[in-house]
XYZ file of C-alpha atoms in Angstrom:
576
model
C 25.602 0.666 30.587
C 27.875 0.164 27.563
C 26.408 -2.396 25.118
C 28.349 -5.667 24.973
C 30.651 -6.098 21.947
C 29.116 -7.701 18.840
C 29.389 -11.468 18.609
C 29.969 -13.720 15.609
C 28.680 -17.009 17.035
C 25.196 -18.093 15.902
C 22.220 -17.027 17.997
C 19.727 -19.770 18.886
C 16.251 -18.268 19.257
C 13.278 -20.461 20.105
C 9.537 -19.844 20.161
C 7.182 -21.006 22.927
C 3.889 -19.381 21.933
C 2.121 -18.617 18.666
C -1.004 -17.091 20.229
C -2.641 -16.320 23.560
C -3.812 -19.770 24.602
C -1.095 -21.858 22.950
C 0.373 -24.944 24.655
C 1.051 -23.976 28.267
C 3.939 -26.403 28.706
C 5.829 -25.126 25.661
C 7.988 -22.708 27.650
C 9.239 -25.473 29.911
C 9.684 -27.868 26.964
C 11.780 -25.354 25.044
C 13.941 -24.459 28.043
C 14.690 -28.060 28.957
C 14.750 -29.663 25.508
C 18.040 -28.270 24.221
C 20.380 -25.314 23.965
C 18.898 -21.816 23.560
C 20.115 -18.256 23.885
C 16.733 -16.508 23.657
C 13.180 -17.779 24.096
C 10.367 -15.747 22.553
C 6.616 -15.819 22.896
C 4.020 -14.261 20.611
C 0.745 -13.685 22.470
C -0.923 -10.938 20.436
C -3.305 -10.904 17.484
C -6.095 -8.638 16.287
C -8.720 -10.536 18.276
C -6.448 -10.728 21.327
C -6.143 -6.942 21.442
C -9.925 -6.695 21.635
C -10.044 -9.300 24.416
C -7.343 -7.477 26.373
C -9.145 -4.178 25.800
C -12.291 -5.578 27.387
C -10.196 -6.933 30.281
C -8.732 -3.476 30.840
C -12.216 -1.936 30.867
C -13.063 -4.173 33.833
C -9.750 -3.631 35.615
C -7.260 -0.935 34.494
C -4.388 -2.900 36.049
C -4.930 -5.746 33.567
C -4.563 -5.694 29.794
C -1.695 -8.186 29.537
C -1.506 -11.936 28.877
C -1.775 -13.482 32.329
C -0.835 -16.932 31.017
C 2.722 -15.670 30.501
C 3.084 -14.965 34.215
C 1.865 -18.442 35.114
C 4.359 -19.967 32.695
C 7.183 -17.893 34.181
C 6.237 -19.017 37.665
C 7.419 -22.530 36.857
C 10.116 -21.595 34.306
C 11.850 -18.378 35.394
C 14.387 -20.197 37.559
C 15.223 -22.607 34.744
C 15.696 -19.781 32.254
C 18.029 -17.972 34.668
C 20.064 -21.099 35.416
C 20.522 -21.811 31.715
C 21.287 -18.208 30.785
C 18.308 -17.921 28.423
C 16.858 -14.473 27.790
C 13.043 -14.328 27.595
C 11.408 -11.887 25.155
C 7.631 -11.743 24.753
C 4.942 -9.341 23.582
C 2.685 -10.557 26.393
C 2.540 -7.005 27.770
C -0.312 -6.321 25.384
C -1.950 -3.057 26.430
C -0.008 -2.781 29.678
C 3.683 -3.738 29.323
C 4.673 -1.680 32.352
C 2.117 -3.535 34.451
C 3.393 -6.914 33.267
C 7.017 -5.903 33.878
C 6.104 -4.967 37.442
C 4.320 -8.270 37.916
C 7.373 -10.163 36.608
C 9.625 -8.308 39.081
C 7.263 -9.165 41.913
C 7.222 -12.816 40.810
C 11.020 -12.932 40.560
C 11.340 -11.473 44.056
C 8.918 -13.997 45.482
C 10.771 -16.863 43.768
C 14.209 -15.523 44.700
C 15.387 -15.458 41.085
C 17.703 -12.465 40.462
C 16.629 -11.479 36.953
C 16.719 -8.015 35.412
C 13.403 -7.024 33.824
C 12.814 -4.381 31.161
C 9.943 -3.411 28.930
C 9.143 -1.540 25.740
C 6.358 0.988 25.389
C 5.204 3.846 23.183
C 2.897 1.845 20.937
C -0.321 3.038 22.643
C -2.013 5.617 20.390
C -5.277 5.802 22.305
C -5.154 9.592 22.669
C -5.010 9.984 18.879
C -7.977 7.672 18.299
C -10.422 8.452 21.144
C -13.229 6.393 19.624
C -11.226 3.176 19.654
C -11.208 0.543 22.376
C -7.545 -0.124 21.561
C -5.181 1.717 19.208
C -1.587 0.526 18.973
C 1.264 1.032 16.535
C 3.344 -1.954 15.475
C 6.858 -1.187 16.733
C 10.056 -2.851 15.571
C 12.829 -4.645 17.403
C 15.078 -1.706 18.287
C 13.516 -1.218 21.730
C 14.016 -4.903 22.525
C 17.644 -4.624 21.412
C 18.188 -1.614 23.686
C 16.780 -3.533 26.663
C 19.010 -6.540 25.991
C 22.056 -4.308 25.486
C 21.357 -2.884 28.952
C 21.550 -6.366 30.481
C 17.879 -7.346 30.674
C 17.107 -11.022 31.242
C 13.369 -10.653 30.585
C 11.916 -8.160 28.100
C 8.170 -7.686 27.740
C 6.599 -5.470 25.116
C 3.278 -4.160 23.987
C 2.369 -4.207 20.319
C 5.483 -4.959 18.308
C 5.531 -6.869 15.053
C 5.715 -10.613 15.553
C 9.067 -10.713 13.756
C 10.505 -7.999 16.061
C 10.756 -10.645 18.785
C 13.578 -12.128 16.673
C 15.020 -9.112 14.856
C 15.531 -7.260 18.166
C 17.599 -9.982 19.876
C 19.541 -10.614 16.654
C 20.437 -6.929 16.307
C 21.591 -6.848 19.931
C 23.622 -10.056 19.636
C 25.415 -9.140 16.420
C 25.563 -5.379 16.895
C 23.694 -4.651 13.657
C 22.967 -1.022 12.858
C 19.556 0.172 11.615
C 20.711 0.395 7.979
C 22.014 -3.190 7.722
C 18.936 -4.034 5.715
C 19.915 -7.445 4.340
C 20.872 -8.827 7.757
C 17.763 -7.386 9.388
C 15.614 -8.763 6.568
C 17.038 -12.226 7.158
C 16.150 -11.989 10.842
C 12.642 -10.731 10.020
C 12.068 -13.691 7.709
C 13.288 -16.075 10.423
C 11.009 -14.311 12.907
C 8.036 -14.693 10.591
C 8.716 -18.430 10.328
C 8.938 -18.809 14.126
C 6.059 -16.546 15.140
C 3.253 -19.084 14.765
C 4.942 -21.821 16.723
C 4.239 -25.327 15.505
C 2.953 -24.188 12.121
C 6.671 -24.321 11.173
C 7.115 -27.870 12.477
C 4.270 -29.718 10.789
C 1.211 -28.179 12.433
C -1.682 -27.255 10.134
C 0.383 -28.579 7.220
C -1.209 -29.392 3.861
C 0.742 -32.604 3.263
C 0.392 -33.948 6.810
C -1.060 -37.244 5.546
C 2.311 -38.167 4.014
C 3.860 -38.452 7.484
C 3.489 -40.887 10.349
C 0.543 -39.816 12.535
C 2.606 -40.286 15.688
C 4.995 -37.551 14.559
C 2.171 -35.037 14.339
C 0.374 -35.673 17.617
C 2.548 -33.206 19.531
C 4.806 -31.138 17.249
C 7.787 -29.535 18.903
C 8.150 -25.771 18.803
C 10.605 -24.245 16.309
C 13.894 -22.472 16.754
C 16.225 -20.562 14.454
C 20.002 -20.571 14.402
C 20.700 -17.052 13.146
C 24.093 -16.165 11.725
C 25.981 -12.865 11.556
C 25.124 -12.370 7.862
C 21.370 -12.684 8.541
C 21.030 -16.217 7.204
C 19.361 -18.776 9.430
C 18.611 -22.451 9.883
C 15.089 -23.339 11.000
C 15.029 -26.432 13.180
C 13.647 -27.831 16.450
C 14.946 -29.605 19.529
C 16.041 -33.204 18.952
C 13.499 -35.802 19.995
C 10.453 -33.550 19.746
C 7.492 -34.297 17.507
C 6.689 -32.867 14.119
C 9.184 -32.175 11.356
C 10.873 -29.266 9.595
C 11.281 -29.329 5.841
C 11.184 -26.917 2.932
C 7.423 -27.363 2.707
C 6.656 -26.471 6.321
C 8.877 -23.388 6.090
C 7.376 -22.358 2.741
C 3.877 -22.672 4.158
C 4.687 -20.416 7.093
C 6.489 -17.877 4.906
C 3.289 -17.483 2.889
C 1.056 -17.183 5.963
C -0.640 -13.804 6.400
C 1.661 -12.055 3.954
C 0.736 -10.062 0.898
C 3.181 -8.929 -1.766
C 6.813 -9.780 -2.332
C 7.772 -6.759 -0.223
C 7.123 -7.626 3.427
C 7.200 -4.161 4.974
C 7.811 -3.644 8.681
C 9.201 -1.042 11.061
C 12.740 -2.501 11.013
C 13.118 -3.256 7.317
C 11.214 -4.218 4.186
C 12.129 -7.846 3.536
C 12.034 -9.029 -0.060
C 10.280 -12.390 0.089
C 11.037 -12.942 -3.585
C 14.754 -13.233 -2.715
C 14.383 -15.966 -0.097
C 16.107 -19.256 -0.859
C 15.253 -22.405 1.098
C 17.523 -25.456 1.221
C 17.045 -28.724 3.066
C 20.329 -28.892 4.960
C 19.589 -32.130 6.797
C 16.829 -33.843 8.783
C 14.668 -31.157 10.406
C 17.039 -28.408 9.229
C 16.133 -25.835 6.560
C 18.579 -23.095 5.625
C 17.086 -19.682 4.843
C 19.445 -17.357 2.993
C 19.772 -14.886 0.149
C 17.286 -12.517 1.786
C 17.600 -8.922 0.662
C 16.167 -5.938 2.482
C 15.038 -2.429 1.710
C 14.446 0.505 4.015
C 11.246 0.420 6.054
C 8.381 2.726 5.064
C 8.125 6.169 6.700
C 4.862 5.158 8.381
C 3.973 2.595 11.005
C 0.926 0.396 10.817
C -1.494 0.817 13.709
C -4.217 -1.626 14.689
C -7.479 -0.177 15.999
C -10.294 -2.130 17.596
C -13.686 -0.851 18.635
C -16.956 -2.358 19.793
C -19.135 -2.702 16.721
C -22.391 -3.644 18.434
C -24.007 -6.914 19.462
C -24.440 -10.228 17.665
C -26.336 -13.454 18.158
C -26.908 -16.613 16.212
C -29.156 -19.623 16.033
C -28.559 -22.828 14.075
C -31.618 -24.704 12.817
C -31.237 -28.441 12.130
C -32.968 -29.594 8.939
C -33.201 -33.389 8.736
C -34.108 -35.665 5.856
C -36.106 -34.660 2.803
C -36.978 -31.248 1.339
C -34.069 -29.418 2.984
C -34.283 -26.399 0.717
C -38.039 -26.036 1.318
C -37.602 -26.383 5.068
C -34.952 -23.686 5.023
C -37.181 -21.362 2.999
C -40.110 -21.869 5.393
C -38.262 -21.158 8.645
C -36.445 -18.230 7.100
C -39.710 -16.616 6.062
C -41.234 -17.303 9.487
C -38.326 -15.737 11.382
C -38.199 -12.667 9.199
C -41.993 -12.166 9.468
C -41.771 -12.436 13.243
C -38.974 -9.906 13.472
C -40.845 -7.496 11.197
C -44.041 -7.848 13.247
C -42.164 -7.168 16.469
C -40.692 -4.002 14.936
C -37.333 -5.128 16.216
C -35.656 -6.318 13.068
C -31.855 -6.356 13.556
C -29.787 -4.081 11.378
C -28.121 -7.087 9.747
C -29.344 -10.643 9.161
C -27.220 -13.271 7.452
C -28.418 -16.760 6.547
C -26.103 -19.638 5.604
C -27.279 -23.131 4.637
C -24.597 -25.800 5.034
C -25.593 -28.976 3.183
C -23.932 -31.424 5.519
C -26.696 -33.974 4.854
C -26.304 -37.174 2.819
C -29.012 -39.132 0.975
C -30.146 -42.416 2.525
C -27.988 -41.676 5.568
C -27.266 -44.315 8.197
C -27.342 -41.825 11.112
C -29.619 -38.910 11.902
C -26.683 -36.519 12.141
C -25.432 -37.389 8.670
C -28.984 -36.949 7.357
C -29.113 -33.350 8.630
C -28.203 -29.955 7.195
C -27.552 -26.787 9.217
C -29.192 -23.422 8.620
C -27.295 -20.704 10.451
C -28.749 -17.269 11.176
C -26.413 -14.502 12.360
C -27.850 -11.159 13.456
C -26.139 -7.875 14.379
C -27.437 -4.630 15.792
C -26.247 -1.734 17.957
C -28.858 -2.739 20.561
C -28.331 -5.863 22.683
C -32.049 -6.529 23.180
C -32.729 -6.486 19.454
C -30.402 -9.428 18.907
C -31.235 -11.030 22.255
C -34.830 -11.212 23.416
C -36.298 -10.429 19.997
C -34.439 -13.246 18.266
C -34.986 -15.688 21.117
C -38.715 -15.088 21.047
C -38.957 -15.407 17.269
C -37.045 -18.708 17.238
C -38.548 -20.395 20.295
C -42.147 -19.600 19.339
C -41.731 -21.650 16.149
C -41.008 -24.866 18.042
C -44.368 -26.475 17.225
C -45.331 -24.564 14.110
C -42.573 -24.786 11.540
C -40.911 -27.485 9.407
C -41.122 -31.176 10.386
C -38.367 -32.216 12.751
C -37.832 -28.648 13.982
C -35.001 -28.217 16.477
C -31.952 -26.044 17.004
C -28.426 -26.871 18.164
C -28.889 -24.544 21.151
C -31.446 -21.869 22.049
C -30.255 -18.340 21.291
C -29.130 -16.470 24.373
C -28.320 -12.866 25.076
C -26.626 -10.752 22.465
C -22.833 -10.734 22.758
C -20.659 -7.733 21.909
C -18.501 -8.001 18.812
C -15.486 -6.026 17.720
C -14.279 -4.358 14.565
C -10.639 -4.146 13.470
C -9.252 -1.310 11.395
C -5.727 -0.620 10.159
C -4.365 2.920 10.116
C -0.956 4.347 9.254
C 0.871 6.989 11.265
C 4.106 8.910 10.750
C 6.781 6.904 12.524
C 8.595 10.013 13.701
C 5.607 10.859 15.897
C 5.458 7.508 17.721
C 7.505 7.511 20.974
C 9.314 4.166 20.897
C 10.778 3.867 24.416
C 12.919 1.197 26.075
C 12.437 1.159 29.847
C 15.677 -0.393 31.065
C 16.155 -2.632 34.122
C 17.364 0.316 36.205
C 14.266 2.332 35.302
C 15.953 4.613 32.754
C 13.592 5.564 29.931
C 15.619 5.509 26.739
C 14.035 6.854 23.521
C 14.675 4.566 20.558
C 15.231 6.337 17.263
C 16.659 3.517 15.135
C 18.052 6.039 12.654
C 14.516 6.836 11.532
C 15.078 10.537 10.996
C 18.116 9.847 8.814
C 16.158 7.349 6.743
C 13.340 9.805 6.145
C 15.776 12.546 5.096
C 17.810 10.330 2.796
C 14.932 8.517 1.180
C 14.064 4.842 0.847
C 16.472 2.195 -0.403
C 14.705 0.217 -3.121
C 16.475 -2.719 -4.691
C 15.918 -1.900 -8.339
C 18.934 -4.093 -9.140
C 17.016 -7.106 -7.807
C 14.013 -7.522 -10.089
C 11.521 -10.269 -9.257
C 12.541 -13.660 -10.673
C 10.843 -14.370 -14.019
C 8.074 -16.902 -14.423
C 9.066 -20.169 -16.121
C 7.972 -21.282 -19.575
C 4.620 -23.105 -19.592
C 4.588 -26.874 -19.312
C 4.024 -28.541 -22.714
C 0.483 -29.745 -23.297
C -0.353 -33.399 -22.784
C -2.931 -35.757 -21.249
C -4.676 -34.486 -18.125
C -6.710 -35.957 -15.308
C -9.430 -34.147 -13.346
C -8.402 -34.334 -9.696
C -8.277 -32.027 -6.657
C -5.637 -29.313 -6.854
C -4.368 -30.492 -3.469
C -3.040 -33.701 -5.027
C -0.279 -31.471 -6.371
C -0.204 -28.229 -4.384
C -0.039 -27.194 -0.741
C -1.738 -24.100 0.657
C -1.995 -22.001 3.780
C -4.416 -19.123 4.299
C -5.087 -16.514 6.941
C -6.417 -13.054 7.738
C -5.150 -9.496 7.552
C -7.939 -7.361 8.954
C -10.875 -7.731 6.576
C -8.717 -9.247 3.838
C -7.683 -12.866 3.389
C -4.504 -14.230 1.916
C -4.172 -17.621 0.266
C -0.655 -18.866 -0.392
C -0.256 -21.905 -2.619
C 2.940 -23.696 -3.578
C 4.235 -26.799 -5.330
C 7.316 -28.949 -4.767
C 8.834 -29.483 -8.217
C 9.961 -27.211 -11.039
C 7.599 -28.827 -13.567
C 4.642 -28.399 -11.219
C 5.607 -24.738 -10.862
C 5.683 -24.343 -14.649
C 2.077 -25.538 -14.702
C 0.786 -23.692 -11.624
C 2.271 -20.325 -12.558
C 0.308 -20.230 -15.788
C -2.809 -22.157 -14.776
C -3.848 -20.455 -11.532
C -4.646 -16.984 -12.776
C -6.813 -14.531 -10.868
C -9.764 -15.462 -13.078
C -9.268 -19.165 -12.420
C -8.909 -18.476 -8.685
C -12.250 -16.644 -8.692
C -13.813 -19.479 -10.658
C -12.629 -22.069 -8.143
C -13.696 -19.983 -5.117
C -17.026 -18.377 -6.058
C -17.216 -16.451 -2.756
C -14.363 -14.356 -4.159
C -15.969 -13.754 -7.563
C -17.095 -10.181 -6.862
C -14.131 -9.164 -4.714
C -10.793 -7.630 -5.620
C -8.185 -10.383 -5.871
C -4.485 -9.601 -6.317
C -1.941 -12.271 -7.249
C 1.699 -12.061 -6.168
C 4.341 -14.345 -7.696
C 7.176 -15.854 -5.615
C 9.129 -18.030 -8.070
C 11.996 -18.813 -5.662
C 9.433 -20.530 -3.438
C 7.455 -21.993 -6.375
C 4.532 -20.155 -4.857
C 1.658 -17.792 -5.570
C 0.036 -15.589 -2.970
C -3.502 -14.318 -3.519
C -4.899 -11.436 -1.475
C -8.706 -11.308 -1.375
C -9.868 -7.889 -0.286
C -12.935 -7.686 1.956
C -13.641 -11.409 2.254
C -13.688 -11.151 6.060
C -15.755 -7.980 6.361
C -14.585 -5.981 9.377
C -12.090 -8.581 10.583
C -12.024 -11.637 12.808
C -13.533 -9.905 15.842
C -16.677 -9.148 13.850
C -17.246 -12.896 13.228
C -18.894 -12.044 9.915
C -18.130 -15.318 8.147
C -18.327 -19.051 8.773
C -14.507 -19.111 8.807
C -13.761 -15.635 10.221
C -9.963 -15.932 9.984
C -9.889 -17.586 6.539
C -8.010 -20.526 8.036
C -9.726 -23.056 5.777
C -9.831 -21.115 2.495
C -6.569 -22.649 1.315
C -7.878 -26.158 2.005
C -11.097 -25.308 0.168
C -8.985 -24.282 -2.828
C -6.984 -27.525 -2.625
C -10.228 -29.508 -2.651
C -11.407 -27.988 -5.954
C -10.948 -30.104 -9.075
C -8.824 -29.101 -12.047
C -7.493 -30.756 -15.195
C -3.934 -31.476 -14.082
C -1.287 -32.887 -16.448
C -0.854 -36.598 -15.853
C 2.913 -36.211 -15.938
C 2.673 -34.297 -12.638
C 0.521 -36.863 -10.829
């Protein structure tokens, strides 16, 4: 089939899922709430791949996000009637299986849609010790499917932004070397990928808005233009809000340096300009792009062993002494049983208050996490050690729940593979298997385009000294944090030029480590994004072996940014 001619009219792309388990009704709400050309859904994350891998172990025909099929059952007819293409990475580990299931569903419903899928990301044969091993593909396979007339495209592991860059490339007829346009689409895709985080969800300054607006934020959409610029907005009448702050927060989420490298393009985040165009409308333009790297990132998950935990409740006086006693008792019992787990981690959370009016507010929590390759070592051995102390430990002894059997935990690892060796394949509606090259070989031969003529914007002059007040950093700055494997990123931004003059010089790496002592002995890298009045800190190793390993109280670093905002600093009074 000959691809349709390029179009100049804007492309309206909406999002209906930011993760596997997001609001079920979002697909219907987005299809019926206003005009759309394409509706996307992001269902995959590092932890999701592990979950799908375990599903596939039980049943080889599974391995995809089954929620997507249930959503389509009530929405496929509506999408077809309204001419909306559906593009989702819900195929997970088995995009061919999901595509077949969608065809079967469409036949049963009598909806004449053309279904295609993208594959080639599965690298399991190269990494035989992994439960899952998948390369992050770009949007070119999605574009090929849409060019061939597909109404529904399901993929395996593509980058989250590829769900937008692929449809945009197909709509506008962009070639693989149109880096600035592709970079604009990637930035728009990154804003949309986490759903309502772009429309007021999880937003630092939520308290400034009417609570009713935040109870049910609408999902976001982007109006993408031929030059790669976009407007981030939402359907009229839906909850939440879109402003420069919500878009800034999402731009900083789970990113690292100013160069946001992906399989389609390397987007320069330090060139992004945000402008409030009107109520719930933020224009994103000025984005420049560089060639993508010659390698593709691959995500590997494996079973790391078994884990268990028990939480002891310590009420009233002498909390520290109570914690020391039960800790010594547990460790003695495990040593005596000769079944000490390979790893024990204790955390005391002082949630108690003096002279408390309720028992719960008078109590602290002592959490013990154990890991071992053997399930019994973290199961029966821990259960016995904890339960036997019921009448012979600290006064008021009890636990939130008795420890059960050991549960398996996963480990995430990133690897990089030569992109020329990854078979990116579009399986078209008629069954044709079309290899997708995206000009990769030419790029590798000709070298990488690097925008040396676009140096990072300079930092501003420091704010003049003056009276200060010691208050939480969050009185001035917003933040959003997240995970990248075992690393955490913490993006922090301010809303005025004077506040940026202060933040850029005040929040150094040393000050960051001082404010967040858990990061004191870790490698911390600061990246400056002056156009966004933002700093992005990458903390290496804070999350151990990644979210699936559940090694930390906050395993995805979701709350680290809010912890930073809660720390007190001497802030110039002129800014408050």
